[in-house]
Amino acid sequence: MLDAQLNMKLLEMCSGCGACYSICPSSLNLPGYDPRAVIKDILKGDMDKWLASKSIWQCLECHYCLEMCFQHYGFENAMTALRTIAAKRGLHPPQVKRGWDMFVKTSRLGEPALPARKKFGLPDPPKSGAEEFKKLHALLKEAKEKDARKAHNE
Amino acid sequence: MKEFAVFWGCTIQTRFPFLEKSTRIVLDEFKLPYRDIDGFTCCPEKSLVNNIDHSLFVATAARNVALADELDCDIVSPCTGCVSNLATVKSELNYNPVDRAQVNSLLKGIGREFKGTAKLAHLVPFFHDAVGVQRIRQKIKKDFAGMKLAIHYGCHMIRPSHALKNDDPLNPKKFDNLIRALGAESPDFPAKMMCCGQGLDRVDQHDYALQMARLKLKELKAIGADALLLCCPSCFLQFDNNQFLMEKEGEKLGVPVIYFTELMGLAMGYSPEELGMNSHRVDCSGFMKKWDGLKAKPVDTQSLEDELNKAGALG
Ligand code: SF4
Ligand code: SF4
């Protein structure tokens, strides 16, 4: 359910466009970041070489390309799909792994700084939603496993 | 005005409680009907969670929105990332009944339901639209006439526009209007709309993060901006913290980074200490000194009025 996927039809259109390249902050500033090259390789069926690259993590998700795009696709969506595949193979950066672990364990990316709150006279922080979140995550995993079994049997 | 919950987000509560302080001060000054809600989790951070598990990204955000739905209140956040992520999911679920049904069958298991009735807004467009420049101007004790304050919108304040629908996504105006209402000049500069680049720090590419920060800060030096003005804890981290790290390595750019709520607080007569500005890494004393030296002048109301009322002023 709800998985980021590559949309080959839209990417076909990209191969003749490239408009987002001209406005993308990563393309403009980071050497080797080139949506057009990635799209070409995906369409050739040769995306694997990008999965272990630093490039796919350099998309800033600034959504410039999405706003520019005549198909409202945006190159970022291809990048998200590549990152999802890379993460499934364990190729994501260590920092992303650590952040993910913390998120699934605690439901957030850090706990409220209590001593500083006191210093600034801030009220006690609202209660955490961690327990309910963990239950939700477990339910989601169950639903996914059920989906997978169903797909396997079909 | 309808009651709203403040969505503080992880970064402000973990790293920058002083930003919560100045936000509360400003909300109190305007007597706005805000509240806290128990049980909010991370929005969640898109670049982290969505890349690994889109369905958990959607379910988590939907649950957060559902908490506000249940209490029949809206959500306002001083973090651009939080609003943008919540709004992205809200629009995805509002337009995809099948996904929405799937998510709601999950949420049912924890006694929640996503209705999507809560309106979501970032603090800056919220102040522009719901409070309004007139009311803000009435509250100003001393404006910023004579100061050049460079705005960094922060990508997620305005994009993706199909979900946020609050300003022109490529040529936004609202933050500029507010700063001009506070009497300051908001200069144009080539990198004004460029992404801060903080995301690179979250994927172990620190040097590139610094490179992006440097680019904008150098431009601000060149045009003689008195400060960089923003309203996102992630952008704040990028320009305050990372600028400080560059300083420590001997590269001093010296651009104070001011949060929107701090600027409002100052204009209403609060001291930098009361607003927690002494917790910044990059020194703000030069900015304060220049401002203290300027005489309090009333805002040039007529030209502002003309600008705000001319055709297409809001894009
Ligand atoms: S994502 Fe959109 S703008 Fe970018 S190349 Fe593809 S079609 Fe063109
Ligand atoms: S979202 Fe990513 S690919 Fe799109 S313009 Fe921004 S950095 Fe470039």
Tab-separated table of C-alpha atoms and ligand atoms in Angstrom:
chain	number	residue	atom	x	y	z
A	1	MET	CA	0.000	0.000	0.000
A	2	LEU	CA	1.002	3.590	-0.631
A	3	ASP	CA	4.488	3.038	-1.980
A	4	ALA	CA	6.677	5.547	-3.810
A	5	GLN	CA	7.081	4.266	-7.356
A	6	LEU	CA	8.749	5.304	-10.569
A	7	ASN	CA	6.292	6.455	-13.197
A	8	MET	CA	7.807	5.444	-16.520
A	9	LYS	CA	5.162	7.203	-18.606
A	10	LEU	CA	5.879	10.531	-16.947
A	11	LEU	CA	9.618	9.955	-17.128
A	12	GLU	CA	9.325	9.416	-20.898
A	13	MET	CA	8.002	12.969	-21.096
A	14	CYS	CA	10.856	14.196	-18.906
A	15	SER	CA	13.396	12.899	-21.378
A	16	GLY	CA	12.188	15.487	-23.855
A	17	CYS	CA	11.828	18.294	-21.331
A	18	GLY	CA	14.430	18.997	-18.644
A	19	ALA	CA	12.826	22.290	-17.615
A	20	CYS	CA	13.350	21.649	-13.929
A	21	TYR	CA	17.096	21.295	-14.453
A	22	SER	CA	17.375	25.013	-15.033
A	23	ILE	CA	15.919	25.998	-11.679
A	24	CYS	CA	16.988	23.148	-9.360
A	25	PRO	CA	19.311	24.452	-6.607
A	26	SER	CA	21.187	21.163	-6.472
A	27	SER	CA	21.751	21.109	-10.226
A	28	LEU	CA	23.001	24.670	-10.057
A	29	ASN	CA	25.364	24.165	-7.140
A	30	LEU	CA	26.388	20.567	-6.660
A	31	PRO	CA	28.783	18.998	-9.158
A	32	GLY	CA	27.449	15.812	-10.726
A	33	TYR	CA	23.820	16.395	-9.780
A	34	ASP	CA	22.013	16.006	-13.081
A	35	PRO	CA	18.371	14.959	-13.291
A	36	ARG	CA	18.658	14.484	-17.050
A	37	ALA	CA	21.371	11.843	-16.698
A	38	VAL	CA	19.405	9.985	-14.013
A	39	ILE	CA	16.237	9.983	-16.114
A	40	LYS	CA	18.106	8.685	-19.140
A	41	ASP	CA	19.508	5.802	-17.099
A	42	ILE	CA	16.185	4.918	-15.509
A	43	LEU	CA	14.575	4.741	-18.944
A	44	LYS	CA	17.440	2.557	-20.174
A	45	GLY	CA	16.731	0.230	-17.244
A	46	ASP	CA	20.060	1.110	-15.716
A	47	MET	CA	19.088	2.838	-12.483
A	48	ASP	CA	21.192	0.621	-10.223
A	49	LYS	CA	24.285	2.720	-10.571
A	50	TRP	CA	22.475	5.647	-8.980
A	51	LEU	CA	21.228	3.724	-5.970
A	52	ALA	CA	24.556	3.792	-4.155
A	53	SER	CA	25.338	7.351	-5.275
A	54	LYS	CA	25.414	10.456	-3.129
A	55	SER	CA	23.401	12.265	-5.789
A	56	ILE	CA	20.033	10.787	-4.949
A	57	TRP	CA	20.335	12.159	-1.408
A	58	GLN	CA	21.184	15.625	-2.686
A	59	CYS	CA	17.660	16.433	-3.761
A	60	LEU	CA	16.617	19.080	-1.226
A	61	GLU	CA	12.903	18.463	-1.651
A	62	CYS	CA	12.510	22.168	-2.233
A	63	HIS	CA	9.632	21.403	-4.644
A	64	TYR	CA	10.846	23.875	-7.242
A	65	CYS	CA	10.700	21.197	-9.923
A	66	LEU	CA	7.189	20.215	-8.922
A	67	GLU	CA	5.973	23.806	-9.315
A	68	MET	CA	7.693	24.166	-12.689
A	69	CYS	CA	6.603	20.869	-14.139
A	70	PHE	CA	3.974	20.823	-16.871
A	71	GLN	CA	2.957	17.312	-15.799
A	72	HIS	CA	2.998	18.206	-12.087
A	73	TYR	CA	5.408	15.333	-11.647
A	74	GLY	CA	8.671	16.974	-10.704
A	75	PHE	CA	12.001	15.283	-10.803
A	76	GLU	CA	11.930	14.995	-7.010
A	77	ASN	CA	9.365	12.224	-7.273
A	78	ALA	CA	11.772	10.099	-9.297
A	79	MET	CA	14.439	10.806	-6.688
A	80	THR	CA	12.109	9.828	-3.840
A	81	ALA	CA	11.401	6.524	-5.582
A	82	LEU	CA	15.131	5.873	-6.073
A	83	ARG	CA	15.844	6.686	-2.427
A	84	THR	CA	13.079	4.343	-1.327
A	85	ILE	CA	14.575	1.514	-3.367
A	86	ALA	CA	18.066	2.360	-2.071
A	87	ALA	CA	16.835	2.365	1.528
A	88	LYS	CA	15.213	-1.041	1.041
A	89	ARG	CA	18.645	-2.322	0.077
A	90	GLY	CA	20.208	-0.666	3.095
A	91	LEU	CA	22.091	1.879	1.004
A	92	HIS	CA	20.843	4.979	2.841
A	93	PRO	CA	23.275	7.292	4.697
A	94	PRO	CA	24.048	6.433	8.359
A	95	GLN	CA	22.438	9.637	9.549
A	96	VAL	CA	19.175	8.731	7.853
A	97	LYS	CA	19.317	5.305	9.501
A	98	ARG	CA	19.846	6.860	12.922
A	99	GLY	CA	17.050	9.382	12.398
A	100	TRP	CA	14.667	6.655	11.291
A	101	ASP	CA	15.485	4.490	14.312
A	102	MET	CA	14.847	7.356	16.658
A	103	PHE	CA	11.586	8.220	14.920
A	104	VAL	CA	10.099	4.718	15.054
A	105	LYS	CA	11.193	4.247	18.672
A	106	THR	CA	10.103	7.590	20.096
A	107	SER	CA	7.703	9.070	17.495
A	108	ARG	CA	9.902	12.140	17.196
A	109	LEU	CA	13.375	13.318	16.354
A	110	GLY	CA	14.340	14.467	19.826
A	111	GLU	CA	12.775	15.107	23.197
A	112	PRO	CA	11.794	18.585	24.474
A	113	ALA	CA	14.719	20.362	26.155
A	114	LEU	CA	13.385	20.533	29.720
A	115	PRO	CA	16.076	22.591	31.513
A	116	ALA	CA	15.968	25.236	28.779
A	117	ARG	CA	12.174	25.338	28.979
A	118	LYS	CA	12.459	26.106	32.665
A	119	LYS	CA	14.991	28.822	32.005
A	120	PHE	CA	12.655	30.519	29.524
A	121	GLY	CA	9.606	30.033	31.726
A	122	LEU	CA	7.854	27.821	29.177
A	123	PRO	CA	4.958	25.589	30.266
A	124	ASP	CA	5.424	21.821	30.557
A	125	PRO	CA	5.498	20.267	27.098
A	126	PRO	CA	2.309	18.553	25.900
A	127	LYS	CA	2.114	14.785	26.427
A	128	SER	CA	3.911	12.586	23.924
A	129	GLY	CA	1.959	10.512	21.428
A	130	ALA	CA	4.613	7.798	21.352
A	131	GLU	CA	2.525	4.893	22.649
A	132	GLU	CA	-0.330	5.469	20.248
A	133	PHE	CA	2.110	6.019	17.419
A	134	LYS	CA	3.825	2.688	18.073
A	135	LYS	CA	0.471	0.950	17.976
A	136	LEU	CA	-0.293	2.634	14.659
A	137	HIS	CA	3.069	1.555	13.265
A	138	ALA	CA	2.416	-2.047	14.354
A	139	LEU	CA	-1.022	-2.005	12.691
A	140	LEU	CA	0.549	-0.683	9.517
A	141	LYS	CA	3.148	-3.430	9.490
A	142	GLU	CA	0.400	-6.025	9.945
A	143	ALA	CA	-1.601	-4.586	7.051
A	144	LYS	CA	1.484	-4.622	4.830
A	145	GLU	CA	2.246	-8.237	5.651
A	146	LYS	CA	-1.328	-9.159	4.852
A	147	ASP	CA	-1.035	-7.330	1.506
A	148	ALA	CA	2.208	-9.138	0.740
A	149	ARG	CA	0.702	-12.566	1.523
A	150	LYS	CA	-2.261	-11.794	-0.677
A	151	ALA	CA	-0.032	-10.708	-3.554
A	152	HIS	CA	2.035	-13.856	-3.112
A	153	ASN	CA	-0.990	-16.148	-3.263
A	154	GLU	CA	-2.436	-14.514	-6.358
B	1	MET	CA	-11.122	33.725	15.026
B	2	LYS	CA	-11.200	29.955	15.321
B	3	GLU	CA	-9.073	28.303	17.993
B	4	PHE	CA	-5.829	26.820	16.705
B	5	ALA	CA	-3.264	24.371	18.014
B	6	VAL	CA	0.380	25.325	17.684
B	7	PHE	CA	2.387	22.575	16.037
B	8	TRP	CA	5.853	23.220	17.490
B	9	GLY	CA	7.624	20.334	15.790
B	10	CYS	CA	10.706	18.443	16.963
B	11	THR	CA	13.429	20.921	16.021
B	12	ILE	CA	12.085	23.891	17.964
B	13	GLN	CA	11.239	21.832	21.046
B	14	THR	CA	14.511	19.933	21.040
B	15	ARG	CA	17.047	22.507	19.930
B	16	PHE	CA	15.536	25.983	19.985
B	17	PRO	CA	13.124	26.453	22.906
B	18	PHE	CA	13.835	30.193	22.726
B	19	LEU	CA	11.966	30.241	19.415
B	20	GLU	CA	8.952	28.803	21.227
B	21	LYS	CA	9.407	31.583	23.762
B	22	SER	CA	9.290	34.421	21.242
B	23	THR	CA	6.400	32.761	19.397
B	24	ARG	CA	4.334	32.543	22.592
B	25	ILE	CA	5.145	36.150	23.440
B	26	VAL	CA	3.867	37.321	20.063
B	27	LEU	CA	0.751	35.113	20.137
B	28	ASP	CA	-0.056	36.413	23.634
B	29	GLU	CA	0.483	40.050	22.630
B	30	PHE	CA	-2.111	39.686	19.886
B	31	LYS	CA	-4.415	37.713	22.222
B	32	LEU	CA	-4.731	34.948	19.646
B	33	PRO	CA	-6.802	31.877	20.584
B	34	TYR	CA	-4.046	29.272	20.565
B	35	ARG	CA	-3.665	26.076	22.523
B	36	ASP	CA	-1.391	23.064	22.905
B	37	ILE	CA	-2.549	19.557	22.066
B	38	ASP	CA	-1.347	16.392	23.776
B	39	GLY	CA	-0.120	13.613	21.571
B	40	PHE	CA	1.413	15.318	18.534
B	41	THR	CA	4.351	13.344	17.181
B	42	CYS	CA	6.964	14.342	14.598
B	43	CYS	CA	5.037	15.744	11.608
B	44	PRO	CA	6.949	13.543	10.236
B	45	GLU	CA	10.132	14.811	8.609
B	46	LYS	CA	9.638	14.074	4.932
B	47	SER	CA	13.203	13.591	3.769
B	48	LEU	CA	13.694	11.026	6.492
B	49	VAL	CA	10.468	9.082	6.861
B	50	ASN	CA	8.985	9.396	3.391
B	51	ASN	CA	12.118	8.031	1.746
B	52	ILE	CA	11.929	4.867	3.779
B	53	ASP	CA	8.218	4.294	4.194
B	54	HIS	CA	5.669	6.474	2.428
B	55	SER	CA	2.753	4.754	4.147
B	56	LEU	CA	4.122	5.533	7.614
B	57	PHE	CA	4.728	9.111	6.501
B	58	VAL	CA	1.089	9.410	5.484
B	59	ALA	CA	-0.351	7.591	8.508
B	60	THR	CA	1.668	9.635	11.007
B	61	ALA	CA	0.759	12.985	9.475
B	62	ALA	CA	-2.892	11.932	9.148
B	63	ARG	CA	-2.964	11.063	12.841
B	64	ASN	CA	-1.566	14.475	13.757
B	65	VAL	CA	-4.193	16.238	11.682
B	66	ALA	CA	-6.856	13.959	13.185
B	67	LEU	CA	-5.963	15.181	16.691
B	68	ALA	CA	-6.858	18.727	15.647
B	69	ASP	CA	-9.902	17.554	13.656
B	70	GLU	CA	-11.311	15.933	16.779
B	71	LEU	CA	-10.992	19.105	18.838
B	72	ASP	CA	-12.425	21.167	16.008
B	73	CYS	CA	-9.443	23.469	15.867
B	74	ASP	CA	-6.961	24.535	13.179
B	75	ILE	CA	-3.189	24.155	13.197
B	76	VAL	CA	-0.607	26.934	12.954
B	77	SER	CA	3.114	26.216	13.007
B	78	PRO	CA	6.254	28.334	13.292
B	79	CYS	CA	8.044	25.590	11.315
B	80	THR	CA	7.754	25.503	7.532
B	81	GLY	CA	8.584	21.797	7.259
B	82	CYS	CA	5.841	20.724	9.654
B	83	VAL	CA	3.108	22.673	7.852
B	84	SER	CA	4.256	21.582	4.438
B	85	ASN	CA	4.397	17.901	5.385
B	86	LEU	CA	1.029	17.913	7.128
B	87	ALA	CA	-0.546	19.811	4.241
B	88	THR	CA	0.979	17.496	1.638
B	89	VAL	CA	-0.602	14.493	3.319
B	90	LYS	CA	-3.881	16.267	3.945
B	91	SER	CA	-4.216	17.101	0.270
B	92	GLU	CA	-3.151	13.594	-0.778
B	93	LEU	CA	-5.892	12.101	1.394
B	94	ASN	CA	-8.509	14.664	0.467
B	95	TYR	CA	-8.052	13.878	-3.210
B	96	ASN	CA	-7.603	10.100	-2.973
B	97	PRO	CA	-10.624	8.458	-1.365
B	98	VAL	CA	-9.030	4.995	-1.628
B	99	ASP	CA	-5.877	6.008	0.240
B	100	ARG	CA	-7.993	7.882	2.713
B	101	ALA	CA	-10.125	4.816	3.438
B	102	GLN	CA	-6.986	2.720	3.930
B	103	VAL	CA	-5.486	5.238	6.323
B	104	ASN	CA	-8.722	5.605	8.234
B	105	SER	CA	-9.060	1.858	8.669
B	106	LEU	CA	-5.617	1.950	10.313
B	107	LEU	CA	-6.475	4.975	12.438
B	108	LYS	CA	-9.652	3.276	13.578
B	109	GLY	CA	-7.449	0.737	15.335
B	110	ILE	CA	-6.191	3.516	17.616
B	111	GLY	CA	-9.546	5.229	17.959
B	112	ARG	CA	-8.868	8.099	15.557
B	113	GLU	CA	-10.303	9.387	12.318
B	114	PHE	CA	-8.797	11.678	9.720
B	115	LYS	CA	-11.467	14.126	8.571
B	116	GLY	CA	-9.177	16.778	7.151
B	117	THR	CA	-11.285	19.626	8.497
B	118	ALA	CA	-8.463	21.330	10.405
B	119	LYS	CA	-7.003	24.214	8.399
B	120	LEU	CA	-3.212	24.293	8.333
B	121	ALA	CA	-1.137	27.450	8.176
B	122	HIS	CA	2.398	28.572	8.652
B	123	LEU	CA	2.802	31.426	11.116
B	124	VAL	CA	3.934	34.008	8.534
B	125	PRO	CA	1.045	33.712	6.034
B	126	PHE	CA	-1.228	33.292	9.070
B	127	PHE	CA	-0.134	36.657	10.434
B	128	HIS	CA	-0.512	38.195	7.017
B	129	ASP	CA	-3.990	36.817	6.352
B	130	ALA	CA	-5.634	36.309	9.744
B	131	VAL	CA	-4.072	39.089	11.804
B	132	GLY	CA	-3.299	41.544	9.037
B	133	VAL	CA	-0.767	44.325	8.573
B	134	GLN	CA	-3.127	46.948	9.979
B	135	ARG	CA	-3.395	45.258	13.346
B	136	ILE	CA	0.319	44.607	13.392
B	137	ARG	CA	1.100	48.237	12.687
B	138	GLN	CA	-1.138	49.342	15.549
B	139	LYS	CA	0.972	47.270	17.917
B	140	ILE	CA	4.392	48.537	16.856
B	141	LYS	CA	6.222	50.634	19.442
B	142	LYS	CA	9.228	51.177	17.237
B	143	ASP	CA	9.572	50.145	13.628
B	144	PHE	CA	12.607	49.124	11.571
B	145	ALA	CA	12.765	52.082	9.203
B	146	GLY	CA	16.347	52.447	8.034
B	147	MET	CA	17.110	48.738	8.329
B	148	LYS	CA	17.733	46.387	5.422
B	149	LEU	CA	16.314	42.992	6.317
B	150	ALA	CA	16.852	40.228	3.776
B	151	ILE	CA	14.102	37.646	3.712
B	152	HIS	CA	14.608	33.939	3.353
B	153	TYR	CA	11.139	32.458	2.824
B	154	GLY	CA	12.068	28.822	3.314
B	155	CYS	CA	10.853	26.520	0.538
B	156	HIS	CA	8.222	24.831	2.627
B	157	MET	CA	6.448	27.982	3.694
B	158	ILE	CA	5.039	28.259	0.178
B	159	ARG	CA	5.630	24.924	-1.579
B	160	PRO	CA	4.142	22.601	-2.644
B	161	SER	CA	1.518	25.163	-3.592
B	162	HIS	CA	-1.162	22.616	-4.491
B	163	ALA	CA	-1.220	21.660	-0.791
B	164	LEU	CA	-0.476	24.993	0.909
B	165	LYS	CA	-2.316	27.389	-1.426
B	166	ASN	CA	-1.131	30.448	0.440
B	167	ASP	CA	1.095	32.564	-1.815
B	168	ASP	CA	2.774	32.596	-5.207
B	169	PRO	CA	5.132	29.594	-4.976
B	170	LEU	CA	7.809	31.141	-7.182
B	171	ASN	CA	7.382	34.816	-6.391
B	172	PRO	CA	5.829	35.068	-2.928
B	173	LYS	CA	4.800	38.387	-1.399
B	174	LYS	CA	3.361	37.908	2.076
B	175	PHE	CA	6.542	37.787	4.136
B	176	ASP	CA	7.777	40.868	2.273
B	177	ASN	CA	4.517	42.676	3.029
B	178	LEU	CA	4.903	41.954	6.745
B	179	ILE	CA	8.485	43.149	6.846
B	180	ARG	CA	7.549	46.319	5.016
B	181	ALA	CA	4.702	46.791	7.473
B	182	LEU	CA	7.376	46.747	10.152
B	183	GLY	CA	9.051	49.592	8.299
B	184	ALA	CA	12.113	47.742	7.009
B	185	GLU	CA	13.459	47.497	3.505
B	186	SER	CA	13.267	43.988	2.043
B	187	PRO	CA	15.938	43.906	-0.652
B	188	ASP	CA	15.879	41.700	-3.735
B	189	PHE	CA	18.971	39.594	-4.295
B	190	PRO	CA	19.732	36.775	-6.720
B	191	ALA	CA	19.667	33.944	-4.165
B	192	LYS	CA	16.584	35.220	-2.349
B	193	MET	CA	14.434	32.253	-3.295
B	194	MET	CA	17.182	29.656	-3.151
B	195	CYS	CA	16.736	26.705	-0.794
B	196	CYS	CA	18.778	26.984	2.432
B	197	GLY	CA	20.414	23.611	1.802
B	198	GLN	CA	20.087	22.317	5.357
B	199	GLY	CA	18.793	19.010	3.984
B	200	LEU	CA	22.336	18.129	2.987
B	201	ASP	CA	23.319	18.097	6.638
B	202	ARG	CA	20.763	15.380	7.281
B	203	VAL	CA	22.331	13.022	4.742
B	204	ASP	CA	25.957	13.244	5.881
B	205	GLN	CA	26.959	15.892	3.331
B	206	HIS	CA	27.995	18.662	5.712
B	207	ASP	CA	30.505	20.324	3.392
B	208	TYR	CA	27.874	20.822	0.736
B	209	ALA	CA	25.483	22.197	3.361
B	210	LEU	CA	28.103	24.798	4.251
B	211	GLN	CA	28.633	25.584	0.585
B	212	MET	CA	24.940	26.385	0.162
B	213	ALA	CA	24.836	28.507	3.330
B	214	ARG	CA	27.927	30.411	2.252
B	215	LEU	CA	26.429	31.275	-1.106
B	216	LYS	CA	23.482	33.155	0.330
B	217	LEU	CA	25.374	34.701	3.236
B	218	LYS	CA	28.021	36.119	0.910
B	219	GLU	CA	25.364	37.771	-1.207
B	220	LEU	CA	23.864	39.320	1.919
B	221	LYS	CA	27.258	40.695	2.867
B	222	ALA	CA	27.630	42.148	-0.612
B	223	ILE	CA	24.301	43.983	-0.555
B	224	GLY	CA	24.866	45.211	2.999
B	225	ALA	CA	21.908	43.484	4.636
B	226	ASP	CA	21.594	44.165	8.367
B	227	ALA	CA	20.205	40.692	9.025
B	228	LEU	CA	18.763	37.601	7.470
B	229	LEU	CA	15.139	37.154	8.402
B	230	LEU	CA	13.401	33.775	8.380
B	231	CYS	CA	10.780	31.661	10.122
B	232	CYS	CA	11.846	28.017	10.018
B	233	PRO	CA	13.964	26.172	12.605
B	234	SER	CA	15.679	24.142	9.909
B	235	CYS	CA	16.712	27.240	7.951
B	236	PHE	CA	17.694	28.808	11.268
B	237	LEU	CA	19.949	25.840	11.986
B	238	GLN	CA	21.510	26.217	8.578
B	239	PHE	CA	22.221	29.929	8.757
B	240	ASP	CA	22.877	30.451	12.465
B	241	ASN	CA	24.552	27.231	13.530
B	242	ASN	CA	26.424	26.523	10.324
B	243	GLN	CA	27.505	30.132	9.961
B	244	PHE	CA	28.905	29.856	13.478
B	245	LEU	CA	30.804	26.697	12.518
B	246	MET	CA	32.310	28.584	9.585
B	247	GLU	CA	33.225	31.427	11.946
B	248	LYS	CA	35.050	28.980	14.165
B	249	GLU	CA	37.053	27.857	11.143
B	250	GLY	CA	38.112	31.460	10.577
B	251	GLU	CA	35.528	32.423	7.948
B	252	LYS	CA	33.577	35.256	9.543
B	253	LEU	CA	30.561	36.391	7.552
B	254	GLY	CA	28.811	38.176	10.410
B	255	VAL	CA	25.190	38.079	9.224
B	256	PRO	CA	22.789	38.031	12.203
B	257	VAL	CA	19.895	35.629	11.725
B	258	ILE	CA	16.576	36.841	13.117
B	259	TYR	CA	13.374	34.850	13.507
B	260	PHE	CA	10.126	36.499	12.413
B	261	THR	CA	8.708	36.252	15.946
B	262	GLU	CA	11.819	37.891	17.385
B	263	LEU	CA	11.516	40.815	15.016
B	264	MET	CA	7.862	41.225	15.967
B	265	GLY	CA	8.759	40.986	19.657
B	266	LEU	CA	11.437	43.655	19.313
B	267	ALA	CA	9.046	45.955	17.479
B	268	MET	CA	6.560	45.565	20.332
B	269	GLY	CA	9.118	46.589	22.919
B	270	TYR	CA	10.538	43.302	24.202
B	271	SER	CA	14.259	43.084	24.853
B	272	PRO	CA	16.503	40.599	23.024
B	273	GLU	CA	17.013	38.802	26.354
B	274	GLU	CA	13.284	38.440	26.973
B	275	LEU	CA	12.998	36.957	23.489
B	276	GLY	CA	15.873	34.556	24.097
B	277	MET	CA	17.976	36.062	21.333
B	278	ASN	CA	21.122	35.695	23.405
B	279	SER	CA	20.857	31.978	22.666
B	280	HIS	CA	21.754	32.570	19.012
B	281	ARG	CA	25.184	31.370	17.940
B	282	VAL	CA	25.859	34.288	15.602
B	283	ASP	CA	26.115	37.567	17.464
B	284	CYS	CA	23.128	39.923	17.042
B	285	SER	CA	24.618	42.860	18.930
B	286	GLY	CA	25.657	44.755	15.780
B	287	PHE	CA	22.095	44.553	14.518
B	288	MET	CA	20.740	45.736	17.870
B	289	LYS	CA	23.246	48.572	18.057
B	290	LYS	CA	22.310	49.918	14.656
B	291	TRP	CA	18.609	49.647	15.458
B	292	ASP	CA	18.995	51.309	18.867
B	293	GLY	CA	20.736	54.182	17.094
B	294	LEU	CA	17.807	54.814	14.775
B	295	LYS	CA	15.078	57.161	15.900
B	296	ALA	CA	11.605	55.725	16.150
B	297	LYS	CA	9.843	56.828	12.998
B	298	PRO	CA	6.279	56.053	11.993
B	299	VAL	CA	5.889	53.743	9.005
B	300	ASP	CA	5.224	55.445	5.696
B	301	THR	CA	1.637	54.247	5.704
B	302	GLN	CA	0.529	55.684	2.371
B	303	SER	CA	3.083	54.015	0.118
B	304	LEU	CA	2.607	50.719	1.927
B	305	GLU	CA	-1.134	51.022	1.520
B	306	ASP	CA	-0.701	51.734	-2.189
B	307	GLU	CA	1.563	48.717	-2.646
B	308	LEU	CA	-0.801	46.402	-0.808
B	309	ASN	CA	-3.866	47.551	-2.671
B	310	LYS	CA	-2.551	47.721	-6.193
B	311	ALA	CA	-3.795	45.173	-8.690
B	312	GLY	CA	-2.127	41.795	-8.383
B	313	ALA	CA	-0.334	42.793	-5.181
B	314	LEU	CA	-0.739	39.317	-3.789
B	315	GLY	CA	0.180	37.480	-6.967
C	1	SF4	S1	9.922	16.519	-13.920
C	1	SF4	FE1	8.577	17.830	-15.153
C	1	SF4	S2	9.771	19.724	-15.503
C	1	SF4	FE2	11.230	18.107	-14.831
C	1	SF4	S3	11.968	17.173	-16.749
C	1	SF4	FE3	10.207	15.961	-16.058
C	1	SF4	S4	8.477	16.859	-17.193
C	1	SF4	FE4	10.133	18.368	-17.260
C	2	SF4	S1	13.056	19.136	-5.187
C	2	SF4	FE1	15.056	18.203	-5.584
C	2	SF4	S2	15.140	17.831	-7.797
C	2	SF4	FE2	13.443	19.263	-7.408
C	2	SF4	S3	14.328	21.296	-7.708
C	2	SF4	FE3	14.500	20.813	-5.501
C	2	SF4	S4	16.519	19.876	-5.249
C	2	SF4	FE4	16.026	19.843	-7.450
